[in-house]
Tab-separated table of C-alpha atoms in Angstrom:
chain	number	residue	atom	x	y	z
A	1	MET	CA	-16.378	12.274	52.150
A	2	SER	CA	-15.289	10.039	49.173
A	3	VAL	CA	-13.206	6.845	49.310
A	4	HIS	CA	-11.239	5.808	46.168
A	5	HIS	CA	-8.991	3.324	46.134
A	6	GLY	CA	-7.135	3.413	43.118
A	7	GLU	CA	-6.695	1.694	39.881
A	8	SER	CA	-5.973	-1.869	39.812
A	9	THR	CA	-2.444	-3.240	38.989
A	10	ILE	CA	-3.324	-6.668	38.090
A	11	ARG	CA	-2.773	-6.988	34.575
A	12	PRO	CA	-5.311	-8.840	32.898
A	13	GLU	CA	-5.773	-11.467	29.974
A	14	PRO	CA	-4.434	-9.775	26.619
A	15	ASP	CA	-7.409	-8.355	24.369
A	16	LYS	CA	-8.636	-10.889	22.363
A	17	VAL	CA	-7.598	-9.340	19.265
A	18	LEU	CA	-3.784	-9.491	20.129
A	19	LYS	CA	-4.591	-12.855	20.637
A	20	ASP	CA	-6.267	-13.670	17.006
A	21	ILE	CA	-3.794	-11.885	15.708
A	22	ALA	CA	-0.791	-13.672	17.261
A	23	ASP	CA	-2.788	-16.857	16.995
A	24	TYR	CA	-3.210	-16.618	12.919
A	25	VAL	CA	0.571	-15.593	12.755
A	26	HIS	CA	1.771	-18.379	14.849
A	27	ASN	CA	-0.693	-21.455	13.876
A	28	TYR	CA	-2.570	-21.000	11.192
A	29	GLN	CA	-1.447	-22.850	7.958
A	30	VAL	CA	-1.632	-21.099	4.813
A	31	THR	CA	-2.857	-23.838	1.973
A	32	SER	CA	-4.638	-21.948	-0.681
A	33	ASP	CA	-2.380	-22.247	-4.179
A	34	LEU	CA	-4.430	-18.879	-5.410
A	35	ALA	CA	-2.615	-17.374	-2.530
A	36	PHE	CA	0.292	-18.056	-3.207
A	37	GLU	CA	0.510	-17.054	-7.115
A	38	THR	CA	-1.326	-13.862	-6.092
A	39	ALA	CA	1.582	-13.282	-3.337
A	40	ARG	CA	4.250	-14.236	-6.013
A	41	LEU	CA	2.679	-11.809	-8.750
A	42	CYS	CA	2.258	-9.477	-5.918
A	43	LEU	CA	5.870	-9.582	-5.143
A	44	ILE	CA	6.493	-8.743	-8.471
A	45	ASP	CA	4.920	-6.118	-8.868
A	46	THR	CA	5.820	-4.790	-5.743
A	47	ILE	CA	9.408	-4.525	-6.176
A	48	GLY	CA	8.669	-2.955	-9.606
A	49	CYS	CA	7.182	-0.473	-8.249
A	50	GLY	CA	9.647	0.156	-5.659
A	51	LEU	CA	12.266	0.204	-8.834
A	52	GLU	CA	9.866	2.778	-10.532
A	53	GLY	CA	9.770	5.307	-7.320
A	54	LEU	CA	13.814	5.565	-7.998
A	55	ASN	CA	13.652	7.272	-10.937
A	56	PHE	CA	12.294	10.470	-8.911
A	57	PRO	CA	15.478	12.498	-7.063
A	58	GLU	CA	12.186	13.590	-4.278
A	59	CYS	CA	12.258	9.953	-3.564
A	60	THR	CA	15.868	8.935	-3.592
A	61	LYS	CA	17.132	11.933	-1.180
A	62	LEU	CA	15.136	10.498	1.294
A	63	LEU	CA	16.881	6.945	1.087
A	64	GLY	CA	20.375	5.665	2.778
A	65	PRO	CA	21.199	6.042	6.592
A	66	VAL	CA	19.796	8.360	8.408
A	67	VAL	CA	22.954	9.992	8.087
A	68	ASP	CA	25.632	9.741	5.981
A	69	GLY	CA	28.589	8.320	7.333
A	70	THR	CA	28.029	7.294	10.957
A	71	ILE	CA	28.479	3.592	10.238
A	72	VAL	CA	30.792	2.698	12.434
A	73	PRO	CA	33.392	-0.249	11.201
A	74	ASN	CA	34.266	-1.447	15.083
A	75	GLY	CA	33.138	-1.392	18.134
A	76	ARG	CA	30.438	-2.823	20.541
A	77	ASN	CA	28.122	-0.848	18.171
A	78	ALA	CA	29.066	-1.750	14.868
A	79	GLN	CA	27.248	-2.345	11.824
A	80	VAL	CA	27.827	-5.314	10.053
A	81	LEU	CA	27.756	-4.619	6.438
A	82	ASP	CA	27.713	-8.327	5.944
A	83	ALA	CA	24.500	-8.968	7.537
A	84	GLY	CA	22.404	-5.776	6.032
A	85	THR	CA	19.389	-5.332	4.500
A	86	LYS	CA	20.150	-4.607	0.674
A	87	VAL	CA	17.877	-2.384	-0.838
A	88	PRO	CA	16.107	-2.994	-4.026
A	89	GLY	CA	17.888	-0.598	-7.117
A	90	THR	CA	20.435	0.738	-4.817
A	91	ASN	CA	23.849	0.078	-3.530
A	92	TYR	CA	22.276	0.536	-0.010
A	93	GLN	CA	23.113	-2.118	2.722
A	94	LEU	CA	21.711	-0.764	5.797
A	95	ASP	CA	20.069	-1.993	9.235
A	96	PRO	CA	17.338	-4.144	9.448
A	97	ILE	CA	14.967	-0.838	11.167
A	98	ARG	CA	16.590	1.644	8.177
A	99	GLY	CA	16.036	-0.487	5.718
A	100	ALA	CA	12.540	-1.351	6.239
A	101	PHE	CA	12.304	2.090	5.791
A	102	ASN	CA	13.899	2.870	2.892
A	103	ILE	CA	12.162	-0.208	0.737
A	104	GLY	CA	8.871	0.998	2.602
A	105	THR	CA	9.157	3.909	0.980
A	106	ILE	CA	10.453	3.371	-2.543
A	107	ILE	CA	7.485	0.879	-3.088
A	108	ARG	CA	4.667	3.619	-1.946
A	109	TRP	CA	6.738	6.075	-3.715
A	110	LEU	CA	4.364	6.430	-6.793
A	111	ASP	CA	1.252	4.735	-5.897
A	112	PHE	CA	1.335	2.243	-7.611
A	113	ASN	CA	1.467	-0.925	-5.859
A	114	ASP	CA	-1.947	-2.940	-4.257
A	115	CYS	CA	-4.590	-2.054	-3.500
A	116	PHE	CA	-7.033	-3.156	-0.761
A	117	LEU	CA	-10.622	-1.237	-0.729
A	118	ALA	CA	-13.663	-1.571	2.242
A	119	ALA	CA	-14.425	0.363	5.281
A	120	GLU	CA	-10.929	1.317	5.249
A	121	TRP	CA	-8.681	1.207	2.107
A	122	GLY	CA	-4.404	1.186	2.072
A	123	HIS	CA	-2.241	-1.094	0.207
A	124	PRO	CA	-1.004	-4.253	1.922
A	125	SER	CA	2.179	-4.315	-0.308
A	126	ASP	CA	3.103	-1.969	1.718
A	127	ASN	CA	4.318	-4.319	4.457
A	128	LEU	CA	6.599	-6.108	2.215
A	129	GLY	CA	9.085	-3.200	3.057
A	130	ALA	CA	9.460	-4.749	6.793
A	131	ILE	CA	9.278	-7.846	5.704
A	132	LEU	CA	12.320	-7.884	2.851
A	133	ALA	CA	14.326	-5.963	4.824
A	134	VAL	CA	14.014	-8.405	7.726
A	135	ALA	CA	14.128	-11.540	5.984
A	136	ASP	CA	17.016	-10.151	4.096
A	137	HIS	CA	18.909	-9.248	7.182
A	138	LEU	CA	18.181	-12.576	8.669
A	139	ALA	CA	19.223	-14.645	5.427
A	140	ARG	CA	22.894	-12.685	5.310
A	141	GLN	CA	23.101	-13.962	9.278
A	142	GLY	CA	23.207	-17.581	8.132
A	143	GLN	CA	19.106	-18.030	8.489
A	144	PRO	CA	17.628	-20.654	5.533
A	145	LEU	CA	14.743	-18.168	4.938
A	146	THR	CA	13.403	-18.521	1.047
A	147	VAL	CA	11.241	-16.272	-0.664
A	148	ARG	CA	8.196	-18.709	-0.294
A	149	ASP	CA	8.974	-17.870	3.675
A	150	ILE	CA	8.424	-14.095	2.150
A	151	LEU	CA	5.368	-14.896	0.460
A	152	GLU	CA	3.774	-16.185	3.717
A	153	GLY	CA	4.583	-13.322	5.278
A	154	MET	CA	2.910	-11.194	2.328
A	155	ILE	CA	0.262	-13.250	2.658
A	156	LYS	CA	-0.395	-13.090	6.410
A	157	ALA	CA	0.408	-9.473	6.673
A	158	HIS	CA	-2.190	-8.776	4.058
A	159	GLU	CA	-4.734	-10.575	6.173
A	160	ILE	CA	-4.113	-8.882	9.387
A	161	GLN	CA	-4.424	-5.123	7.429
A	162	GLY	CA	-7.463	-5.967	5.392
A	163	GLY	CA	-9.334	-8.251	7.864
A	164	LEU	CA	-8.988	-4.722	9.841
A	165	ALA	CA	-9.932	-2.805	6.844
A	166	LEU	CA	-13.366	-5.027	6.522
A	167	LEU	CA	-15.549	-3.259	8.534
A	168	ASN	CA	-13.348	-0.678	10.775
A	169	SER	CA	-13.093	3.214	9.212
A	170	PHE	CA	-9.823	4.974	10.574
A	171	ASN	CA	-10.205	7.253	8.260
A	172	ARG	CA	-13.415	8.695	9.931
A	173	VAL	CA	-11.583	9.485	13.162
A	174	GLY	CA	-8.790	11.050	11.441
A	175	LEU	CA	-5.781	8.433	11.786
A	176	ASP	CA	-4.467	7.130	8.348
A	177	HIS	CA	-4.220	3.388	7.135
A	178	VAL	CA	-0.759	2.839	8.072
A	179	VAL	CA	-1.461	2.183	11.434
A	180	LEU	CA	-2.664	-0.945	9.745
A	181	VAL	CA	0.671	-1.389	8.151
A	182	LYS	CA	2.417	-1.239	11.357
A	183	VAL	CA	0.172	-3.746	13.170
A	184	ALA	CA	0.347	-6.200	10.644
A	185	SER	CA	4.017	-5.627	9.785
A	186	THR	CA	5.023	-6.250	13.116
A	187	ALA	CA	2.994	-9.133	14.046
A	188	VAL	CA	4.257	-11.176	10.771
A	189	VAL	CA	8.532	-9.507	11.566
A	190	SER	CA	8.035	-10.610	14.915
A	191	LYS	CA	7.714	-14.396	13.928
A	192	LEU	CA	10.426	-14.370	11.385
A	193	LEU	CA	12.634	-12.718	13.842
A	194	GLY	CA	12.168	-15.241	16.782
A	195	LEU	CA	9.941	-13.969	18.879
A	196	SER	CA	7.152	-16.306	20.800
A	197	HIS	CA	3.832	-16.493	20.552
A	198	SER	CA	3.321	-13.783	23.766
A	199	GLN	CA	5.957	-11.685	22.591
A	200	THR	CA	3.904	-11.230	19.271
A	201	ILE	CA	1.034	-10.211	21.257
A	202	ASP	CA	3.599	-7.856	23.504
A	203	ALA	CA	5.036	-6.352	19.945
A	204	VAL	CA	1.731	-5.843	18.103
A	205	SER	CA	0.317	-3.986	21.458
A	206	GLN	CA	3.528	-1.527	21.002
A	207	ALA	CA	1.994	-1.162	17.903
A	208	TRP	CA	-1.212	-0.567	18.639
A	209	VAL	CA	0.208	2.165	21.362
A	210	ASP	CA	2.513	4.011	19.564
A	211	GLY	CA	2.049	7.029	17.728
A	212	GLN	CA	-0.417	7.111	15.366
A	213	SER	CA	-0.066	9.244	12.079
A	214	LEU	CA	-3.106	12.072	11.287
A	215	ARG	CA	-4.589	11.428	7.751
A	216	THR	CA	-4.515	15.349	7.364
A	217	TYR	CA	-1.292	14.912	4.923
A	218	ARG	CA	-3.453	13.018	2.640
A	219	HIS	CA	-6.303	15.669	2.398
A	220	ALA	CA	-6.314	18.921	0.883
A	221	PRO	CA	-5.084	22.013	2.558
A	222	ASN	CA	-2.167	19.982	3.904
A	223	THR	CA	-1.495	17.254	1.265
A	224	GLY	CA	1.820	16.200	0.843
A	225	PRO	CA	4.679	13.792	0.343
A	226	ARG	CA	4.818	12.581	3.509
A	227	LYS	CA	2.148	10.863	2.181
A	228	SER	CA	4.656	8.730	-0.237
A	229	TRP	CA	6.798	8.204	2.996
A	230	ALA	CA	4.458	7.452	5.757
A	231	ALA	CA	4.342	3.281	4.753
A	232	GLY	CA	7.937	3.286	5.078
A	233	ASP	CA	7.956	4.616	8.494
A	234	ALA	CA	5.269	2.474	9.822
A	235	CYS	CA	7.556	-0.900	8.233
A	236	SER	CA	10.448	1.264	10.111
A	237	ARG	CA	8.573	1.369	13.372
A	238	ALA	CA	7.533	-2.095	13.502
A	239	VAL	CA	10.952	-3.628	12.934
A	240	ASN	CA	11.745	-1.705	15.994
A	241	LEU	CA	9.095	-2.361	18.232
A	242	ALA	CA	9.533	-6.131	17.368
A	243	LEU	CA	13.434	-5.714	18.287
A	244	LEU	CA	12.699	-3.951	21.344
A	245	VAL	CA	10.291	-6.692	22.996
A	246	LYS	CA	12.567	-9.229	21.231
A	247	LYS	CA	15.010	-7.401	23.977
A	248	GLY	CA	12.545	-7.852	26.390
A	249	GLU	CA	10.021	-5.141	26.221
A	250	LEU	CA	6.549	-5.769	27.993
A	251	GLY	CA	3.894	-5.335	25.928
A	252	LEU	CA	0.857	-3.719	27.036
A	253	PRO	CA	-2.221	-6.988	27.335
A	254	SER	CA	-5.462	-4.249	27.255
A	255	VAL	CA	-3.743	-1.806	24.762
A	256	LEU	CA	-7.251	-1.479	22.616
A	257	THR	CA	-9.979	-2.195	25.834
A	258	ALA	CA	-8.659	-0.130	28.733
A	259	LYS	CA	-11.046	2.359	29.883
A	260	THR	CA	-10.328	5.888	29.340
A	261	TRP	CA	-6.386	4.825	28.340
A	262	GLY	CA	-7.191	2.508	25.557
A	263	PHE	CA	-7.113	2.473	21.818
A	264	TYR	CA	-10.901	2.519	21.678
A	265	ASP	CA	-11.526	5.157	24.077
A	266	VAL	CA	-8.713	7.623	22.597
A	267	LEU	CA	-8.732	6.881	19.496
A	268	PHE	CA	-11.951	5.251	17.684
A	269	LYS	CA	-14.881	7.320	19.766
A	270	GLY	CA	-15.057	3.923	22.044
A	271	LYS	CA	-16.264	1.056	19.658
A	272	PRO	CA	-14.818	-1.959	19.294
A	273	PHE	CA	-13.209	-3.564	15.777
A	274	GLU	CA	-15.377	-5.561	14.195
A	275	PHE	CA	-14.487	-8.593	11.750
A	276	GLN	CA	-16.495	-10.117	8.911
A	277	MET	CA	-14.411	-13.176	8.571
A	278	PRO	CA	-11.434	-14.796	10.984
A	279	PHE	CA	-8.068	-14.437	9.470
A	280	GLY	CA	-7.608	-16.672	6.833
A	281	SER	CA	-6.503	-15.878	2.500
A	282	TYR	CA	-8.878	-14.193	1.599
A	283	ILE	CA	-7.126	-10.494	1.528
A	284	MET	CA	-4.618	-11.646	-0.625
A	285	GLU	CA	-6.671	-13.986	-3.316
A	286	ASN	CA	-8.452	-10.416	-3.898
A	287	VAL	CA	-5.815	-7.403	-3.821
A	288	LEU	CA	-6.233	-5.261	-6.520
A	289	PHE	CA	-3.059	-4.740	-8.505
A	290	LYS	CA	-2.515	-1.170	-10.238
A	291	ILE	CA	-1.601	-2.386	-13.349
A	292	SER	CA	-2.663	0.505	-15.939
A	293	TYR	CA	-1.945	4.163	-14.017
A	294	PRO	CA	0.278	5.068	-10.966
A	295	ALA	CA	-3.139	6.501	-9.469
A	296	GLU	CA	-5.086	6.645	-6.472
A	297	PHE	CA	-7.265	3.797	-6.704
A	298	HIS	CA	-10.787	4.855	-5.842
A	299	ALA	CA	-10.013	6.520	-9.609
A	300	GLN	CA	-8.371	3.055	-11.466
A	301	THR	CA	-11.765	2.725	-13.352
A	302	ALA	CA	-12.436	6.742	-13.930
A	303	VAL	CA	-9.041	6.950	-16.081
A	304	GLU	CA	-9.393	4.224	-17.897
A	305	ALA	CA	-13.132	5.566	-19.172
A	306	ALA	CA	-11.327	8.847	-19.296
A	307	HIS	CA	-8.641	7.491	-22.102
A	308	THR	CA	-11.988	6.014	-23.996
A	309	ILE	CA	-13.469	9.214	-24.094
A	310	HIS	CA	-9.877	10.635	-25.795
A	311	ALA	CA	-9.953	8.343	-27.748
A	312	GLN	CA	-13.334	8.970	-29.465
A	313	LEU	CA	-12.642	12.775	-29.533
A	314	LYS	CA	-9.388	12.083	-31.463
A	315	ALA	CA	-11.714	10.136	-33.761
A	316	SER	CA	-14.413	12.783	-34.482
A	317	GLY	CA	-11.338	15.010	-35.169
A	318	LYS	CA	-11.999	16.633	-31.887
A	319	SER	CA	-10.175	17.475	-28.385
A	320	SER	CA	-10.623	18.043	-24.311
A	321	ASP	CA	-10.685	22.111	-26.395
A	322	ASP	CA	-14.241	21.270	-26.973
A	323	ILE	CA	-15.713	19.971	-23.958
A	324	LYS	CA	-18.060	21.805	-21.922
A	325	SER	CA	-18.179	19.524	-18.662
A	326	VAL	CA	-17.583	16.400	-17.218
A	327	ARG	CA	-19.671	14.653	-14.558
A	328	ILE	CA	-18.226	11.635	-13.168
A	329	ARG	CA	-20.596	9.585	-10.979
A	330	THR	CA	-17.962	7.748	-7.971
A	331	GLN	CA	-18.162	6.096	-4.980
A	332	GLU	CA	-18.652	7.819	-1.493
A	333	ALA	CA	-15.133	7.101	-0.484
A	334	ALA	CA	-13.847	8.799	-3.912
A	335	ILE	CA	-15.312	11.808	-3.620
A	336	ARG	CA	-14.136	11.838	0.233
A	337	ILE	CA	-10.531	11.437	-1.097
A	338	ILE	CA	-10.139	12.836	-4.574
A	339	ASP	CA	-12.769	15.495	-5.483
A	340	LYS	CA	-10.875	18.746	-4.940
A	341	GLN	CA	-10.903	22.302	-5.958
A	342	GLY	CA	-8.429	24.957	-6.488
A	343	PRO	CA	-4.714	24.878	-7.018
A	344	LEU	CA	-2.299	21.469	-6.553
A	345	ASP	CA	1.078	22.523	-5.799
A	346	ASN	CA	3.222	19.132	-5.437
A	347	PHE	CA	3.313	16.330	-7.060
A	348	ALA	CA	1.338	14.144	-3.898
A	349	ASP	CA	-1.532	17.065	-4.159
A	350	ARG	CA	-1.956	16.154	-8.311
A	351	ASP	CA	-5.179	13.696	-8.441
A	352	TYR	CA	-5.793	15.477	-11.657
A	353	MET	CA	-6.470	11.886	-13.007
A	354	VAL	CA	-9.794	12.295	-15.137
A	355	ALA	CA	-8.257	15.441	-16.632
A	356	TYR	CA	-4.915	14.384	-18.003
A	357	PRO	CA	-5.774	11.385	-19.795
A	358	LEU	CA	-8.708	13.883	-21.159
A	359	ILE	CA	-6.303	16.209	-22.565
A	360	PHE	CA	-3.317	13.751	-23.270
A	361	GLY	CA	-4.260	10.079	-23.835
A	362	GLU	CA	-2.176	9.073	-21.492
A	363	LEU	CA	-1.810	8.566	-17.490
A	364	THR	CA	2.153	7.896	-16.335
A	365	SER	CA	4.445	8.473	-13.706
A	366	ASN	CA	5.606	11.336	-15.116
A	367	SER	CA	2.269	12.980	-15.769
A	368	TYR	CA	2.430	14.184	-12.167
A	369	THR	CA	5.878	16.333	-12.254
A	370	ASP	CA	6.048	20.496	-12.237
A	371	ALA	CA	6.573	20.242	-15.986
A	372	SER	CA	3.422	18.467	-16.631
A	373	ALA	CA	1.769	20.461	-14.366
A	374	ALA	CA	2.489	23.739	-15.782
A	375	ASP	CA	0.211	23.116	-18.790
A	376	PRO	CA	-2.638	25.195	-18.764
A	377	ARG	CA	-5.537	22.980	-20.116
A	378	ILE	CA	-5.447	21.093	-16.887
A	379	ASP	CA	-6.982	23.944	-14.526
A	380	ALA	CA	-8.735	24.798	-16.988
A	381	LEU	CA	-10.566	21.616	-17.331
A	382	ARG	CA	-11.012	20.378	-14.159
A	383	ALA	CA	-12.840	23.458	-13.741
A	384	LYS	CA	-15.232	22.026	-16.091
A	385	ILE	CA	-15.310	18.873	-14.130
A	386	HIS	CA	-17.863	17.872	-11.427
A	387	CYS	CA	-18.195	14.437	-9.326
A	388	VAL	CA	-21.950	13.155	-8.119
A	389	GLU	CA	-22.250	10.269	-5.784
A	390	ASP	CA	-23.788	6.770	-7.218
A	391	SER	CA	-25.461	5.433	-4.010
A	392	ASN	CA	-25.143	1.927	-6.052
A	393	PHE	CA	-21.425	2.451	-6.720
A	394	SER	CA	-20.974	2.689	-3.245
A	395	VAL	CA	-22.691	-0.232	-1.880
A	396	ASN	CA	-21.058	-2.572	-4.455
A	397	TYR	CA	-17.522	-0.819	-3.063
A	398	HIS	CA	-18.307	-2.778	-0.004
A	399	GLU	CA	-19.843	-5.521	-1.136
A	400	PRO	CA	-17.985	-9.344	-0.365
A	401	SER	CA	-19.021	-11.018	-3.462
A	402	MET	CA	-18.207	-7.911	-5.733
A	403	ARG	CA	-16.109	-5.038	-4.333
A	404	SER	CA	-16.534	-3.152	-7.014
A	405	ILE	CA	-14.517	0.411	-7.471
A	406	GLY	CA	-17.211	2.211	-10.174
A	407	ASN	CA	-16.839	5.426	-12.530
A	408	ALA	CA	-19.170	6.624	-14.839
A	409	LEU	CA	-17.975	9.398	-17.132
A	410	LEU	CA	-20.468	11.667	-18.828
A	411	VAL	CA	-18.786	14.377	-21.224
A	412	GLU	CA	-21.355	16.989	-22.716
A	413	LEU	CA	-19.449	19.246	-26.014
A	414	ASN	CA	-19.476	23.144	-26.199
A	415	ASP	CA	-21.558	22.289	-29.426
A	416	GLY	CA	-24.295	20.634	-27.383
A	417	THR	CA	-23.587	17.268	-28.407
A	418	VAL	CA	-23.549	14.679	-25.222
A	419	LEU	CA	-21.458	11.901	-25.273
A	420	ASP	CA	-22.611	8.556	-24.253
A	421	GLU	CA	-21.771	7.684	-20.330
A	422	VAL	CA	-18.785	5.505	-20.268
A	423	VAL	CA	-19.271	3.270	-16.983
A	424	VAL	CA	-16.444	1.120	-15.983
A	425	GLU	CA	-17.116	-0.964	-12.833
A	426	TYR	CA	-14.308	-3.338	-12.816
A	427	PRO	CA	-10.401	-1.882	-13.003
A	428	VAL	CA	-8.128	-4.235	-15.191
A	429	GLY	CA	-6.337	-5.143	-11.637
A	430	HIS	CA	-9.433	-6.667	-10.119
A	431	LYS	CA	-10.059	-10.383	-9.535
A	432	ARG	CA	-12.702	-9.937	-11.920
A	433	ARG	CA	-10.219	-9.501	-14.486
A	434	ARG	CA	-6.897	-10.914	-13.382
A	435	ALA	CA	-6.907	-12.739	-16.113
A	436	GLU	CA	-7.111	-9.748	-18.765
A	437	GLY	CA	-4.872	-8.954	-16.133
A	438	ILE	CA	-1.476	-10.595	-15.458
A	439	PRO	CA	0.180	-10.907	-19.404
A	440	LEU	CA	-0.007	-6.116	-17.966
A	441	LEU	CA	1.456	-7.058	-15.080
A	442	MET	CA	4.117	-8.695	-16.419
A	443	GLU	CA	4.453	-5.735	-18.974
A	444	LYS	CA	4.645	-3.270	-16.084
A	445	PHE	CA	7.314	-5.325	-14.584
A	446	LYS	CA	9.242	-5.531	-17.614
A	447	ARG	CA	8.908	-1.840	-17.818
A	448	HIS	CA	10.119	-0.975	-14.822
A	449	ILE	CA	13.718	-3.150	-14.553
A	450	SER	CA	14.500	-2.395	-18.134
A	451	VAL	CA	15.359	1.512	-16.577
A	452	HIS	CA	17.694	-0.446	-13.606
A	453	PHE	CA	19.409	-3.313	-15.861
A	454	ASN	CA	21.363	-4.493	-19.248
A	455	GLU	CA	19.311	-6.707	-21.407
A	456	ALA	CA	21.084	-10.265	-20.134
A	457	HIS	CA	20.317	-8.772	-16.466
A	458	GLN	CA	16.338	-7.936	-17.254
A	459	GLN	CA	16.525	-11.869	-18.347
A	460	LYS	CA	18.073	-13.304	-15.752
A	461	ILE	CA	15.760	-11.721	-13.047
A	462	LEU	CA	12.450	-12.845	-15.565
A	463	ASP	CA	13.477	-15.948	-15.760
A	464	THR	CA	14.297	-16.335	-11.862
A	465	VAL	CA	10.530	-14.747	-11.376
A	466	THR	CA	8.342	-16.542	-13.719
A	467	ASP	CA	9.740	-19.963	-12.627
A	468	ALA	CA	7.554	-20.145	-9.528
A	469	GLN	CA	8.180	-23.618	-8.041
A	470	SER	CA	12.365	-22.668	-8.289
A	471	LEU	CA	11.393	-18.876	-7.042
A	472	SER	CA	9.807	-20.307	-4.460
A	473	LYS	CA	13.035	-22.370	-3.012
A	474	LEU	CA	15.259	-18.978	-4.283
A	475	PRO	CA	17.250	-18.278	-1.010
A	476	VAL	CA	16.061	-14.539	0.206
A	477	ASP	CA	19.470	-13.201	-0.398
A	478	LYS	CA	19.458	-14.073	-3.809
A	479	PHE	CA	16.394	-13.062	-4.604
A	480	THR	CA	17.559	-9.520	-3.413
A	481	ASP	CA	20.753	-9.579	-4.636
A	482	LEU	CA	19.041	-10.197	-8.413
A	483	PHE	CA	17.834	-6.289	-7.622
A	484	VAL	CA	20.730	-4.051	-5.959
A	485	LYS	CA	22.967	-2.215	-8.238
A	486	PRO	CA	26.831	-3.311	-8.799
């Protein structure tokens, strides 16, 4: 006969990771001028990417309230419109949960916002969906929040997401990186919402126990549009969880470490998280801007190389029709994510970032539309392209002092000519090319606002966002109002 004494009901101390995140959010003072200046550029660029996403009906059809016509003007559960979150580029004003989904979705739609690559990859500016939605809502309730508060929130969200990504690969256990958006956003908006240190621990624990997205929507054969709204979903979940805890919802102190039932055992193969460095401002200072091309970041340098080869072919009177084969030397991560064979059936699946510029000499947001994809030359050239891993590229990709994203293209022509291999290790948006990239980043922003606003208003926006000192003091709602459709 065996004796079973039952599970202990004594609640343990919160897991160290939960406490470290809460300590960082509530107690760490960001003093890095570089981090704040990079965050300003990141804010400008991220808003611009959201405005560009609005040009595509596949994106805009997902926006607005969950169900049209459900706003109740009176009654106990009424939405107070004047305190609602405004969505840039639209005339929507929504509750902060739905606002976070809307903002997060437009930001991420075109895969054109910033990136950070490590054992896990991701887009830390995705967190702006939650941060801006909550900050704007609170500012319209009368709280004295400024753009500097947004910048500080972005720095901390970047740091939490990127710090967890440095040594912990969620993709290798089949989980999508938006789990880190949800965790980071939950932590930062908890502080914005006035939650205490212990409540922030509770809210972050809820983010870890929450249902996590499978990565399958980013990979063949299931690649689809969900990858473009997954971050918006994570942002809205983060705001919802923080608000639930504010109302008294309890946390789960050993959500990560609980034997059998915790995150580590259930979803991370029993392995605890590792950390390369304490939370500070490293991630924002080293974030990667997508400046030149709306394309998966692991291919940014390959696209740049493809543009160089297109120009060489054109100068010699040749074209992509003269190509016999293309070899891409790349990092291991790129092979796992974007090395595809077969038909690419939708906007989200079309990772033909080398073939397209080799043919056309450009890669823009419109390069992925059904009309663009119908050109038979694209698949014909894709069939001639193959990828091989370069171990040095893979090592340097993870090296903290480098964090390169190298690619090299070797093209052989039908007449037997082999062109010199074109190697690009660092994209324009990398910290090592920041001085080169900033003017291009501002040109990108100007293009993105030009579609939505007249010249006078464009100039007002540019005057505001380029004056760093005044911008940081600007009330959040006044900042958001700059981007609202009349």
